[in-house]
Coordinates of C-alpha atoms in Angstrom, one line a residue:
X40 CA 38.8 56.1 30.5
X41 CA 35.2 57.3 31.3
X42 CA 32.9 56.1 28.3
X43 CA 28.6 56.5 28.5
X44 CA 26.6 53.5 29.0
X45 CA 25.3 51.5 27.1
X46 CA 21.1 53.0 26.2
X47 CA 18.8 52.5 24.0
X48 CA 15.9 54.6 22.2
X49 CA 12.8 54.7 23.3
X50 CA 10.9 54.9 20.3
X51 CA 12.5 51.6 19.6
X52 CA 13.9 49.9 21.9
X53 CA 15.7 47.3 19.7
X54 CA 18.0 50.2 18.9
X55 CA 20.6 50.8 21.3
X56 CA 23.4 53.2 21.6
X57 CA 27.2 51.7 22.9
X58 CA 30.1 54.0 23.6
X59 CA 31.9 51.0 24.3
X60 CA 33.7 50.2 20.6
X61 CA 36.4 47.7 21.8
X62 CA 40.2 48.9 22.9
X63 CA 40.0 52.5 20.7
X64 CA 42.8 54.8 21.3
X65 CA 43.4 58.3 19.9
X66 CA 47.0 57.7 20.8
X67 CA 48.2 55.2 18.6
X68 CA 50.9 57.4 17.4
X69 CA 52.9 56.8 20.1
X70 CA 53.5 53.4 18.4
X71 CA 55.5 55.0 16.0
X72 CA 57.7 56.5 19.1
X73 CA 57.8 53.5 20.7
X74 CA 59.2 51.5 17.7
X75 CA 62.0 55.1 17.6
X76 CA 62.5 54.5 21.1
X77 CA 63.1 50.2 20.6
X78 CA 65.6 50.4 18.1
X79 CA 67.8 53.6 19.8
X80 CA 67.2 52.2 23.1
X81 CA 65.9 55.2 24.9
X82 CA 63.7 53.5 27.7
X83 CA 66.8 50.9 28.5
X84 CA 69.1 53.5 29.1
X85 CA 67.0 55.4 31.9
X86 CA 66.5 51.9 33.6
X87 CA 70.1 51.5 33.5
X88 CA 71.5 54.8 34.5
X89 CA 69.0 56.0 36.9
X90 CA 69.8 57.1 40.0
X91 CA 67.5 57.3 43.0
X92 CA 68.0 57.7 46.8
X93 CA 65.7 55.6 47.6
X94 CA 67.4 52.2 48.2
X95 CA 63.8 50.5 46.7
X96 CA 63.7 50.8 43.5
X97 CA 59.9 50.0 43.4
X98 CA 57.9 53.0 44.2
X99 CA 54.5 50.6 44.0
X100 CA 53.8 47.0 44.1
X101 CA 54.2 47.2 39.7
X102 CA 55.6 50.3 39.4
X103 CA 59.7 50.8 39.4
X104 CA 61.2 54.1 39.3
X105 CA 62.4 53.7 36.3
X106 CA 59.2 52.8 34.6
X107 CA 57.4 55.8 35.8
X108 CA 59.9 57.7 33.8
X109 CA 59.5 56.1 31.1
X110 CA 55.6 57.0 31.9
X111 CA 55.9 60.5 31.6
X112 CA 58.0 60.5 29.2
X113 CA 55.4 59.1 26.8
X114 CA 52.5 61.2 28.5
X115 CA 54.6 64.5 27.5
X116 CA 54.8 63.0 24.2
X117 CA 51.2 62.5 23.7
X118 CA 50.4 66.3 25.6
X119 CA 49.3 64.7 29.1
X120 CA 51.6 67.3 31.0
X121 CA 50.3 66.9 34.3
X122 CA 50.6 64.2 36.7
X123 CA 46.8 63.8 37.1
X124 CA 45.7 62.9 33.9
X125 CA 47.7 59.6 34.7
X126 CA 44.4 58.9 36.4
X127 CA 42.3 59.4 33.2
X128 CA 44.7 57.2 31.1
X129 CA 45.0 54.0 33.5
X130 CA 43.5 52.0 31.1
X131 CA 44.5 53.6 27.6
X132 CA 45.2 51.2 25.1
X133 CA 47.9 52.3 23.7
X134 CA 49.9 53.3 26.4
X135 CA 49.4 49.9 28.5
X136 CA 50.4 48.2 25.2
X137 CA 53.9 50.3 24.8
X138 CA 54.2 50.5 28.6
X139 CA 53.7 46.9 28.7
X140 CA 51.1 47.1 31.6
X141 CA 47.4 46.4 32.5
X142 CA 47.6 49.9 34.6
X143 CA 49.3 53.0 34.3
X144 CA 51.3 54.4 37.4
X145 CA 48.8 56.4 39.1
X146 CA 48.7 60.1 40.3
X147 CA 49.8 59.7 43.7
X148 CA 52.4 57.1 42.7
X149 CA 53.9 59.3 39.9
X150 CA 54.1 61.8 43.4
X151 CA 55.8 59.6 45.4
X152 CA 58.4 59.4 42.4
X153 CA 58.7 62.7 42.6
X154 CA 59.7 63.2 46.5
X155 CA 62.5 60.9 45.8
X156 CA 64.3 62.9 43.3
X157 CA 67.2 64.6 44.9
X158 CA 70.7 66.4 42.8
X159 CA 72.2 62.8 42.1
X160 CA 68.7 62.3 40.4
X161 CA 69.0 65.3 37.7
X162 CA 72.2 64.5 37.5
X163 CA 71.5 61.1 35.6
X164 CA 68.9 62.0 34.0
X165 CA 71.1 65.1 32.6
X166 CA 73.8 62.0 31.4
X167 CA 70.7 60.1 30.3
X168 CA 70.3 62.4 27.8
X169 CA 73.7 63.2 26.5
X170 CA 74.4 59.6 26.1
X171 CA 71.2 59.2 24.1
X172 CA 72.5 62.1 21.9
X173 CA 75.6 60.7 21.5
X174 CA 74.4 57.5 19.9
X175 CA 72.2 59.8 17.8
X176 CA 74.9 61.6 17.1
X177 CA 76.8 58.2 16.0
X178 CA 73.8 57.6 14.1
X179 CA 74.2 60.0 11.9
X180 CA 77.5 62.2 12.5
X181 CA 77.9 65.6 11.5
X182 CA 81.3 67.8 10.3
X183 CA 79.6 70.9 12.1
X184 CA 77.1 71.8 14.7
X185 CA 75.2 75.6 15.5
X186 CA 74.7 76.2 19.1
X187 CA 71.9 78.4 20.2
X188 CA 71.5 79.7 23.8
X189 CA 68.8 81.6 25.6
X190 CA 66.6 82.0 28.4
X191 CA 62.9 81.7 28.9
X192 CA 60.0 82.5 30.7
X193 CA 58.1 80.2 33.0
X194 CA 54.8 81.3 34.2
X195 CA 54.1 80.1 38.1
X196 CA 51.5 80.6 40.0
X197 CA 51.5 79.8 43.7
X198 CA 54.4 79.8 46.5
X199 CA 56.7 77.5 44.3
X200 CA 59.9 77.1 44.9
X201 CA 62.2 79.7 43.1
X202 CA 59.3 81.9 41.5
X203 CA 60.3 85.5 41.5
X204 CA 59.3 88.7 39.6
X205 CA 61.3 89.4 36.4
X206 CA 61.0 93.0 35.6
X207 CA 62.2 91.8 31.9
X208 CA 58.5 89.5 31.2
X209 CA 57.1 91.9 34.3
X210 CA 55.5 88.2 35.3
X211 CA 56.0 85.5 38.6
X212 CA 58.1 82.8 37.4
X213 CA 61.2 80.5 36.6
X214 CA 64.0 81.7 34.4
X215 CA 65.6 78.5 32.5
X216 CA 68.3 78.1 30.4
X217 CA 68.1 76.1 27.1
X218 CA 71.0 75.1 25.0
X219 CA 69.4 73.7 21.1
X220 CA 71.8 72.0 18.3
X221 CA 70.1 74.5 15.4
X222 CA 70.7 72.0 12.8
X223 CA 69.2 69.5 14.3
X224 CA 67.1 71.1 16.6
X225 CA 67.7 68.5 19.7
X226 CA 67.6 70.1 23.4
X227 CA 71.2 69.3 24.2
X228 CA 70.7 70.8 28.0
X229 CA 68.6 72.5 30.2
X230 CA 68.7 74.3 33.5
X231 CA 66.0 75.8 35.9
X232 CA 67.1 79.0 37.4
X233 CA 65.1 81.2 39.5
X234 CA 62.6 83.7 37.9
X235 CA 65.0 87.0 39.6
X236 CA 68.1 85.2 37.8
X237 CA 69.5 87.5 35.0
X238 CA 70.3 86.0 31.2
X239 CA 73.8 85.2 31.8
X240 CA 74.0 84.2 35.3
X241 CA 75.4 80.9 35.1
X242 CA 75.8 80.9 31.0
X243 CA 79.3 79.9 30.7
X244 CA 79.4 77.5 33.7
X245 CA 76.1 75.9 32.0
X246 CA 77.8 75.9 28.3
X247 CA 81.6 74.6 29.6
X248 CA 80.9 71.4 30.0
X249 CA 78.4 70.6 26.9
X250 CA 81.6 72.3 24.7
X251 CA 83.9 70.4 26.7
X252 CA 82.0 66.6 26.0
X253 CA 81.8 67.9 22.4
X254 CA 85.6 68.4 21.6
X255 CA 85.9 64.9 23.3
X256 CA 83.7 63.0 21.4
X257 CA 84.7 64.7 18.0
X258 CA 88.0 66.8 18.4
X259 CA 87.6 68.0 14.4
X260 CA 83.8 68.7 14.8
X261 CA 83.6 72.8 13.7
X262 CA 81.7 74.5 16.8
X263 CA 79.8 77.7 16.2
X264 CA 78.1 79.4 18.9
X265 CA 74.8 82.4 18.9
X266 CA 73.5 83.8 21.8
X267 CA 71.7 87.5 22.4
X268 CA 72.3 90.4 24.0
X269 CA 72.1 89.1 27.5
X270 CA 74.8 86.6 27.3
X271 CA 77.9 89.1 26.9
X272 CA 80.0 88.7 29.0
X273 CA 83.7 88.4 28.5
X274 CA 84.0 84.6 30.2
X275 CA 81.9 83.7 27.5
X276 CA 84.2 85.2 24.7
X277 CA 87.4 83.8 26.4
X278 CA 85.5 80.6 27.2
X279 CA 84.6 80.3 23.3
X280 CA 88.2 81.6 22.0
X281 CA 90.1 79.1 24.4
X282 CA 88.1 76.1 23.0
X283 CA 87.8 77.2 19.2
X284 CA 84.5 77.9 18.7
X285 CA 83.3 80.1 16.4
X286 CA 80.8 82.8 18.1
X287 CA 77.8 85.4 17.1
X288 CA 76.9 87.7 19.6
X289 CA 74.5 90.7 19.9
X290 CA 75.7 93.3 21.4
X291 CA 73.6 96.1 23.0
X292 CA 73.0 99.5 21.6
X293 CA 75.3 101.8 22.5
X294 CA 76.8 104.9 22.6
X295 CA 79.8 103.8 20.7
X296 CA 78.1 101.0 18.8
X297 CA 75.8 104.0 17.4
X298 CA 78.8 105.9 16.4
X299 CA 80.7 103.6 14.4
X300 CA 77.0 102.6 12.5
X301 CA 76.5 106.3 11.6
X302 CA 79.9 106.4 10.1
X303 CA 79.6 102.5 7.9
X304 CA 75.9 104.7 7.4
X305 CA 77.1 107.9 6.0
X306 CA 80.0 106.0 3.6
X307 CA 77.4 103.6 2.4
X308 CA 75.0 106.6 1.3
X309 CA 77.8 108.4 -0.4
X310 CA 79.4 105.4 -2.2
X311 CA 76.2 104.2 -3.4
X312 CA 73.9 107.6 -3.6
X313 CA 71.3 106.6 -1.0
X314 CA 68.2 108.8 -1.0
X315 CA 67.4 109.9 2.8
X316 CA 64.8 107.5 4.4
X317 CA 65.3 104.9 2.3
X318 CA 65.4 101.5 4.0
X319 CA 68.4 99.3 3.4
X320 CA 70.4 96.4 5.3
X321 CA 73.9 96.1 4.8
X322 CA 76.9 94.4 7.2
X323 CA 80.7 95.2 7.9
X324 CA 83.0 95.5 10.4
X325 CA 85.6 96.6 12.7
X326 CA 87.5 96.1 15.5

């Protein structure tokens, strides 16, 4: 890390002023994920189940393919989301110490990681994760689990690869998927889709398999399922009925939607002698 010399004051120059305080860090906190990551054996799966076309698996003289993983894992953990700032942290304390390294993986080796990730690559790191979340999930298993589902906005800028206008956030960008356990709140999945990609596109091919690995690895393990507006489609009821899972989904107003309301509206006001205007929530429902 850059650090001031070493100068002293000139109206005395027995006084000096030293940036240089020994091996400070304003990361240490990342020993605390390190010491997580040790005992649930994070890092040791990605060296194991990595997959990467290149027959090498050194990308640098002390750099493996795995490691640099590992790497930016930790950097994302510690806000360093850019490649770059590798350059700025080469020498970090803390992160040589958990990284067990003198030197960080540099910018342009992190790069040349990144031109050897191909389909089979995503892939394993896609099983990566599920098997980490499976031993978490042995850890400490649950009788139930919430699924939520949605889309988000990624702002690009620049010719990237699958940018595209979407007329819904009216901005340049990606479109990915995200699939959360809402009572635990872990990512389970994720997807990049282009920006031009609507809501569902994809949704129940992207949630079959995750529901799938579920029933497997606890048959009894009460599945409930919420997604918006976007996401109906009738694959992803008979996806969810076919596999017993319970499901929430927002429908969009309608016509006939509006119809039945002003009917459960206009009983509700006469059974209960609602004044005009006044502002009430209440649920019911029909088929």
């Amino acid at each position: 890390m850059t650090s001031v010399k070493e100068t002293s004051l000139q109206f005395n120059q027995k006084i000096k002023v030293s940036f240089s305080g020994g091996a400070l860090s304003s990361d240490s906190g990342l020993l605390l994920y390190q010491e997580f990551d040790a005992k649930t054996g994070f890092s040791r799966l990605i060296e194991e189940r990595l997959k990467i076309k290149a027959k090498d698996p050194v990308i640098h003289t002390r750099h493996t393919n795995a490691q640099a993983v590992v790497q930016k894992v930790y950097q994302h953990l510690a806000g360093y989301h850019t490649d770059d700032e590798a350059e700025e942290l080469g020498r970090e304390p803390a992160f040589t110490a958990i990284l067990e390294k003198k030197r960080l993986a540099s910018q342009p080796t992190l790069s040349r990681f990144n031109q050897r990730v191909d389909d089979e690559t995503v892939q394993s790191l896609e099983a990566i994760n599920q098997a980490y979340l499976d031993r978490l999930h042995a850890l400490r298993p649950s009788a139930q689990m919430v699924l939520d589902v949605d889309s988000s906005n990624f702002e690009t800028f620049g010719n990237q690869e699958g940018s595209a206008y979407n007329a819904h956030y009216q901005d340049m960008g990606f479109h990915p998927l995200f699939l959360f356990d809402a009572l635990t709140g872990y990512c389970l999945k994720a997807a990049l889709r282009p920006g031009n990609f609507y809501t569902s596109r994809d949704g129940v091919a992207f949630l079959r398999p995750v529901l799938e690995h579920l029933r497997s690895l606890a048959p009894g393990l009460d599945l409930a399922l919420r997604v918006d507006s976007g996401f109906t489609v009738p694959e992803l009821y008979t996806l969810c009925e076919g596999m017993d899972v319970f499901y929430a989904i927002r429908l969009k107003i309608n016509s006939r939607l509006i119809q039945k309301a002003q009917e459960l509206i206009a009983a509700r006001q006469k059974k209960q002698a609602m004044p005009v205007g006044t502002s009430a929530v209440f649920y019911s429902e029909f088929s």
